[in-house]
mmCIF file of C-alpha atoms in Angstrom:
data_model
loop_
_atom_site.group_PDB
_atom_site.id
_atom_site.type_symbol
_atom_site.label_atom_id
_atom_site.label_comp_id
_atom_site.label_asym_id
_atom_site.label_seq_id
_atom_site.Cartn_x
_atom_site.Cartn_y
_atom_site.Cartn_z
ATOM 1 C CA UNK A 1 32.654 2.536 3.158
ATOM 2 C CA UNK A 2 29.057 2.676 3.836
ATOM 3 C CA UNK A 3 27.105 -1.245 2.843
ATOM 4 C CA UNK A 4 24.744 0.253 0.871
ATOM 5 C CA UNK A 5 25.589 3.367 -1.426
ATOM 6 C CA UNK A 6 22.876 5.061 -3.826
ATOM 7 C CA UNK A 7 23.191 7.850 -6.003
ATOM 8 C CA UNK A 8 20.936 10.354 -4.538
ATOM 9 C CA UNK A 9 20.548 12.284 -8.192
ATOM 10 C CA UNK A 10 18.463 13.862 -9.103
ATOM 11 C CA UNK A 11 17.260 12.467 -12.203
ATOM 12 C CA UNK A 12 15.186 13.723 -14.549
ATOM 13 C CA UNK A 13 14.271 11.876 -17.875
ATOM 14 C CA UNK A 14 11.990 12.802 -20.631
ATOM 15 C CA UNK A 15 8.615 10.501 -20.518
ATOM 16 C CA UNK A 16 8.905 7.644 -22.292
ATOM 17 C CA UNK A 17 12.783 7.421 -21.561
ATOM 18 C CA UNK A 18 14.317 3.920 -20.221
ATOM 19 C CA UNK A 19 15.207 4.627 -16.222
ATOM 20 C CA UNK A 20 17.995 3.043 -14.825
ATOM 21 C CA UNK A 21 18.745 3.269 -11.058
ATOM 22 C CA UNK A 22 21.475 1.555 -8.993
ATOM 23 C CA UNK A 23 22.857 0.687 -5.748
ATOM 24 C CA UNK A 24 26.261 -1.324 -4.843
ATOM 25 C CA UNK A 25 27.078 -2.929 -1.120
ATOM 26 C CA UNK A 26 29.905 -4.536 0.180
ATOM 27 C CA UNK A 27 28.325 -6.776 2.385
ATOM 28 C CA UNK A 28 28.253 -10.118 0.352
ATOM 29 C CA UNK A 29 26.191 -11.995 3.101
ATOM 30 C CA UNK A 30 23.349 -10.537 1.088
ATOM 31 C CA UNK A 31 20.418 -12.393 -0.551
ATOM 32 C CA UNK A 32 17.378 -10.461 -0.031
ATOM 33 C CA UNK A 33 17.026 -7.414 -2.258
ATOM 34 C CA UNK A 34 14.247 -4.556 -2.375
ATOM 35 C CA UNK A 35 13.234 -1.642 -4.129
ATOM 36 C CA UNK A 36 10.822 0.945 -2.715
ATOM 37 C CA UNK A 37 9.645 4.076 -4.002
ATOM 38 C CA UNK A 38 8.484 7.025 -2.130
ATOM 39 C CA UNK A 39 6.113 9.727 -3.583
ATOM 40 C CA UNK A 40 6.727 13.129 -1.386
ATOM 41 C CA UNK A 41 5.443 13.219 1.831
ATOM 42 C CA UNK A 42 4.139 9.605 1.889
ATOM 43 C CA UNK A 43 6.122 6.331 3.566
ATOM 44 C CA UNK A 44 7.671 4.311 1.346
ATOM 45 C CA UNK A 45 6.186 1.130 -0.406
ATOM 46 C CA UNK A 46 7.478 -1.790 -1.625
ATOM 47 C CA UNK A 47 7.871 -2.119 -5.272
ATOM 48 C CA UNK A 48 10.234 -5.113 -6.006
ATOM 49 C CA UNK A 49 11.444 -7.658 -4.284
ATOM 50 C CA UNK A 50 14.274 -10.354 -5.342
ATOM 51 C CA UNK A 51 16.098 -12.846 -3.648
ATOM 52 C CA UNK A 52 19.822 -13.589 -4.384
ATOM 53 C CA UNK A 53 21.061 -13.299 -8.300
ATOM 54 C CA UNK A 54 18.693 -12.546 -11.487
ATOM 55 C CA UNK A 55 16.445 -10.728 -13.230
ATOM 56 C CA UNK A 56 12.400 -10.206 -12.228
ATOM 57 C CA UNK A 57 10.258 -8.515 -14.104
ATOM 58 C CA UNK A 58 6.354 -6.587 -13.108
ATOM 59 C CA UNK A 59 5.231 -5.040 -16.190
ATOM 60 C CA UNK A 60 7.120 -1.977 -16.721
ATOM 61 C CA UNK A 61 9.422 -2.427 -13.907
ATOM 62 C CA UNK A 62 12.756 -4.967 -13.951
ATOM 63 C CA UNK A 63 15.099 -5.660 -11.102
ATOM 64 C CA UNK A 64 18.381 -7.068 -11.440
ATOM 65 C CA UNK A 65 20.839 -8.338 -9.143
ATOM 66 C CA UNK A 66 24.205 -9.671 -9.450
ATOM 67 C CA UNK A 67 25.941 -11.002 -6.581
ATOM 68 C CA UNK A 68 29.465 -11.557 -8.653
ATOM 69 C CA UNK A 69 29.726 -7.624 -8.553
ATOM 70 C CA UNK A 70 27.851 -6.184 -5.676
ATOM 71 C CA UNK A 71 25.516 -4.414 -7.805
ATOM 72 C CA UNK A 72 21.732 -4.589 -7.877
ATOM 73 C CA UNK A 73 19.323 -2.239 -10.632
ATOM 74 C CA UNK A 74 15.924 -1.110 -11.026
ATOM 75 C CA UNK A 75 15.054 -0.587 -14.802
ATOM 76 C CA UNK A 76 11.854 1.368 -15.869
ATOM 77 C CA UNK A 77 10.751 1.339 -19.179
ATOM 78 C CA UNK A 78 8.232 3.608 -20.748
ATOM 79 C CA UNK A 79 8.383 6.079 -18.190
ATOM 80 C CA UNK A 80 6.264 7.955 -16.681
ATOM 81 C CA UNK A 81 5.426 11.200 -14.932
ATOM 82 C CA UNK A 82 3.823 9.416 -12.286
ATOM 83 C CA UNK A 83 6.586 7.669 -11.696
ATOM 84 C CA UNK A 84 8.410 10.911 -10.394
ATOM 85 C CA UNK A 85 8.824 9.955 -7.298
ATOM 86 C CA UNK A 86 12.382 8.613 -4.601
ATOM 87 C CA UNK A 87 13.728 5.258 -5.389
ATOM 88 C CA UNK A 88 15.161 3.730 -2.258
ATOM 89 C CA UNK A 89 16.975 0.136 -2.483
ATOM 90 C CA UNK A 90 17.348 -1.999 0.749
ATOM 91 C CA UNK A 91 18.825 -5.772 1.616
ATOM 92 C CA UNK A 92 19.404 -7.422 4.410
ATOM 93 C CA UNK A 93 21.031 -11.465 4.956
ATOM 94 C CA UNK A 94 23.242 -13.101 6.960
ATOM 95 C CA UNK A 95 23.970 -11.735 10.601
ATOM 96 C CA UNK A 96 22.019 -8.666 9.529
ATOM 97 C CA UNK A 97 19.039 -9.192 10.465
ATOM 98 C CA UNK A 98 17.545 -5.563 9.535
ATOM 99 C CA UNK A 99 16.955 -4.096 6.059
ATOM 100 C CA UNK A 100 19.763 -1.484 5.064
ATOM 101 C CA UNK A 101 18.204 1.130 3.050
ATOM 102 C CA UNK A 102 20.265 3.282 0.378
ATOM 103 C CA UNK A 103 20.009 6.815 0.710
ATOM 104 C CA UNK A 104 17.652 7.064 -2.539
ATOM 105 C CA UNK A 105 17.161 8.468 -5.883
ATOM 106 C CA UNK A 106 15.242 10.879 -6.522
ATOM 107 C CA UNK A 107 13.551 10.563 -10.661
ATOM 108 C CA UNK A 108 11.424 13.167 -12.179
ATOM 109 C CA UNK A 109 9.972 12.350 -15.831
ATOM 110 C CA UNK A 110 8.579 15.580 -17.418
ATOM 111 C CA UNK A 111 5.605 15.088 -19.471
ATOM 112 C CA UNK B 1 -7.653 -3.099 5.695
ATOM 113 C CA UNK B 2 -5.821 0.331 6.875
ATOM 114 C CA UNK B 3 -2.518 -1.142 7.176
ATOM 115 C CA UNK B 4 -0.259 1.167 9.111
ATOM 116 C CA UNK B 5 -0.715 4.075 10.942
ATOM 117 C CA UNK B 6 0.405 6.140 12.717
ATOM 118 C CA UNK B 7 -0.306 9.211 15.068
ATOM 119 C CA UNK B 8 -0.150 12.491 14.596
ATOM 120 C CA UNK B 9 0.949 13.506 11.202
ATOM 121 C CA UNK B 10 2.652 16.363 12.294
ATOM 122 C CA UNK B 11 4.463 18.045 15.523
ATOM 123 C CA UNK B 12 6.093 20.779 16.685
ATOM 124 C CA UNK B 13 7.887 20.795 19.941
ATOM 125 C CA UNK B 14 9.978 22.966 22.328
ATOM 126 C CA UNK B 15 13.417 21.606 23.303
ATOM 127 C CA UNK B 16 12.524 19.748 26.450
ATOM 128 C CA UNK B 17 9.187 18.522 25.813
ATOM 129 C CA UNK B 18 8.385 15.053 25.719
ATOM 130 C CA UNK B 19 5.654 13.510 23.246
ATOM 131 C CA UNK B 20 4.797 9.522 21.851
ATOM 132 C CA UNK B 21 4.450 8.821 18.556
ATOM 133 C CA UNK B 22 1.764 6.527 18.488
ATOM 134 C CA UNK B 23 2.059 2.960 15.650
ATOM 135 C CA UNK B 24 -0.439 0.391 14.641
ATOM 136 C CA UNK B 25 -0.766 -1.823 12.226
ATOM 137 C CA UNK B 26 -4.177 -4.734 11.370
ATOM 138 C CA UNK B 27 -2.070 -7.137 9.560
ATOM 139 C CA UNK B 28 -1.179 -8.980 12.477
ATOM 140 C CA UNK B 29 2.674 -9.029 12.197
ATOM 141 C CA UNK B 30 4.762 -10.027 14.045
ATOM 142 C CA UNK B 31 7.396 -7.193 13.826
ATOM 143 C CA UNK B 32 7.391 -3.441 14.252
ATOM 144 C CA UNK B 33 9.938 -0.784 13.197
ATOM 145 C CA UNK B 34 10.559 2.519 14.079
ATOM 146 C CA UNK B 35 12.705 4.648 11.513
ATOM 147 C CA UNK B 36 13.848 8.458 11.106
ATOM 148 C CA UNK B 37 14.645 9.803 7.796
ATOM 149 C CA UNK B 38 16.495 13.099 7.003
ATOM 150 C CA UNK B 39 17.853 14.468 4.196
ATOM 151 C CA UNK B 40 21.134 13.049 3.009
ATOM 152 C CA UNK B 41 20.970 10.065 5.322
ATOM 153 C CA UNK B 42 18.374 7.847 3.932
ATOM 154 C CA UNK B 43 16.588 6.066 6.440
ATOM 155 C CA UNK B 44 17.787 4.685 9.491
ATOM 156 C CA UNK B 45 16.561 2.177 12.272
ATOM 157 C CA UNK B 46 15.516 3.693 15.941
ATOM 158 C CA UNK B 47 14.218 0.985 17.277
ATOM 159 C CA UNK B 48 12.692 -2.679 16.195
ATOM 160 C CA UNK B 49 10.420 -5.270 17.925
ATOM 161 C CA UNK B 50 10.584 -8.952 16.579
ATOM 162 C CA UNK B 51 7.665 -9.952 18.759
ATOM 163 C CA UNK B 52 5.188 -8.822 21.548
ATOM 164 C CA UNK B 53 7.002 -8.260 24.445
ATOM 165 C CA UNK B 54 10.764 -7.372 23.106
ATOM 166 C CA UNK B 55 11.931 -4.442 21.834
ATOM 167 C CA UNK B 56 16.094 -3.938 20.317
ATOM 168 C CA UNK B 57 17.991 -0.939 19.572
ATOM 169 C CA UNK B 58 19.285 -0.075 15.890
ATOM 170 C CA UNK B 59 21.397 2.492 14.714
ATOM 171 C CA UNK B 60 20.244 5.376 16.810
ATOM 172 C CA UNK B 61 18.681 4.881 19.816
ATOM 173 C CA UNK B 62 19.685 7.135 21.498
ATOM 174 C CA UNK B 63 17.165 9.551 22.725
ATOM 175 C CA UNK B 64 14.224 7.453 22.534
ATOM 176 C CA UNK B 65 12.374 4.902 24.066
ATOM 177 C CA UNK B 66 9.982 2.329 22.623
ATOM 178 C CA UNK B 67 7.191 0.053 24.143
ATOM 179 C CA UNK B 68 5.188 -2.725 22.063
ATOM 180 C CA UNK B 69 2.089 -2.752 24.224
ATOM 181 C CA UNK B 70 0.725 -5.263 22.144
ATOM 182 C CA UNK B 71 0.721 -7.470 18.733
ATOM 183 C CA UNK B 72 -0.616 -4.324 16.891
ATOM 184 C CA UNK B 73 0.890 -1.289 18.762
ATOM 185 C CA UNK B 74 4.608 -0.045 18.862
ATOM 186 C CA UNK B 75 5.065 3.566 20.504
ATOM 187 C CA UNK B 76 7.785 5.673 20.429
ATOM 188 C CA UNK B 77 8.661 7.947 23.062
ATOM 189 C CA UNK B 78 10.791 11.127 23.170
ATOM 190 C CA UNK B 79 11.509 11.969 26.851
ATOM 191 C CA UNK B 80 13.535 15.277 26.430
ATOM 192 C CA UNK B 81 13.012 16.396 23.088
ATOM 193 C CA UNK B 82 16.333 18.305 20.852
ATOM 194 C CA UNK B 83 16.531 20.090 17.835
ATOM 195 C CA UNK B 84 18.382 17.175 16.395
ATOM 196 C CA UNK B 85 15.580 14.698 16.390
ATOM 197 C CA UNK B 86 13.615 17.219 13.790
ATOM 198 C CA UNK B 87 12.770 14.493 11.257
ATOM 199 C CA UNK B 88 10.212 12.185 9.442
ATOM 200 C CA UNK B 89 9.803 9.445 11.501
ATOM 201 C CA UNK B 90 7.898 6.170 10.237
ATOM 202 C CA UNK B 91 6.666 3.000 11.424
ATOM 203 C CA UNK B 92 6.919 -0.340 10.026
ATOM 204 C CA UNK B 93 5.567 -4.045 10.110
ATOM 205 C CA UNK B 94 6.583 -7.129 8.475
ATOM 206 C CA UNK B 95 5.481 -10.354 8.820
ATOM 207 C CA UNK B 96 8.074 -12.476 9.576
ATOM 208 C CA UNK B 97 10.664 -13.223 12.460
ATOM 209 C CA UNK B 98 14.272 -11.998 12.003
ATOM 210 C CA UNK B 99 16.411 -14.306 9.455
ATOM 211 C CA UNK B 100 13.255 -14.784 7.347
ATOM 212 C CA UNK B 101 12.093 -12.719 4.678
ATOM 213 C CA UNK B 102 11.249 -9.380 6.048
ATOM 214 C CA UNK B 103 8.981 -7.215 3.592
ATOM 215 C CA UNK B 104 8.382 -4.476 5.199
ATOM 216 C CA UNK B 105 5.069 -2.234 5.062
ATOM 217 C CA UNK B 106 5.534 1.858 6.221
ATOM 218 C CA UNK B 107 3.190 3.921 7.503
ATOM 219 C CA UNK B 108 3.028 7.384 6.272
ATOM 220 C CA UNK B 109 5.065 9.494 8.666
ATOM 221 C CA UNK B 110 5.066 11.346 11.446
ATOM 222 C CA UNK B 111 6.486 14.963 11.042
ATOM 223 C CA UNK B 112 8.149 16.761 13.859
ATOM 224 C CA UNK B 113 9.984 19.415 14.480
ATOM 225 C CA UNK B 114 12.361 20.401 17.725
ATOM 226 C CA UNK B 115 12.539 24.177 17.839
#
């Protein structure tokens, strides 16, 4: 089982539309929790950033984690076509020392 | 503030070849990353530097070599260059030291391809 698995998609919503994108791990020596998105061709960038359980919210954008279940989301609301772009979750804690990045998501929200 | 950079965007090599990708970064962290991303396998580690002066493998080193001439500089090097390192390779910093909160801040890719 690989620690961090993401649904690659592809997912494509209507704009407007509530986005919901997940990741589970198995490593539970995890407390530090990211979300970056990547627009094509460019590096990724850091979008969210949580540490251990709960919710935190930046305008449009809401990450959750919950430690009970392995399970950590990234909720967009009122969505947008420039948010078309590849999700990528990552965490890190304990021995490891080094983010592990999901494989990403890739949204598209037509206009 | 430019952030991260790296050098060039894009190459094309011939099996064999060597070449350095070339990494900097003006926020004066402490840490440097080097990453590959392909399709299907998300990204993964290369190489990572926790300070000036030391340099540790991640999941896949092999292949390459890194140096961290400085606090702002982090090169990777590709002695004898194979198909199988055609990828997007980027370059991080983050602030901290290992066990600490490590946000990490990418450049925007370096483009190769092995023929």
């Amino acid at each position: 089982q690989k620690e961090v698995e993401q649904d690659p998609g592809p997912l494509s919503v209507p704009e407007g539309a509530i986005v919901s994108l997940n990741c589970t791990y198995s490593n539970s020596a995890f407390q530090y929790f990211m979300w970056y998105r990547q627009y094509s061709r460019k590096g990724p960038e850091l979008l969210m950033y949580t540490y251990s359980s709960g919710n935190k919210e930046d305008g449009r954008f809401t990450a959750q984690v919950d430690k009970s279940s392995k399970y950590i989301s990234l909720f967009i609301r009122d969505s947008q076509p420039s948010d078309s772009a590849t999700y990528l979750c990552a965490m890190m804690g304990g021995s490891q020392g080094n983010l592990i990045f999901g494989k990403g998501t890739k949204l598209s929200v037509k206009p | 503030n430019a952030g991260v950079t790296q050098t060039p965007k894009f190459q094309v090599l011939k099996t064999g070849q060597s070449m350095t990708l070339q990494c900097a970064q003006d926020m004066n962290h402490n840490s440097m990353y080097w990453y590959r991303q392909d399709p299907g396998m998300g990204l993964r580690l290369i190489y990572y530097s926790a300070s000036e002066g030391t340099t540790d493998k991640g999941e896949v080193p092999n292949g390459y070599n890194v140096s961290r001439l400085n606090k702002r500089e982090f090169s990777l090097r590709l002695e004898s260059a194979a198909p199988s390192q055609t990828s997007v390779y980027f370059c991080a910093s983050s602030e901290g030291n290992r066990g600490y909160q490590e946000t990490q801040y990418f450049g925007p890719g370096t483009r190769l391809l092995v023929l």
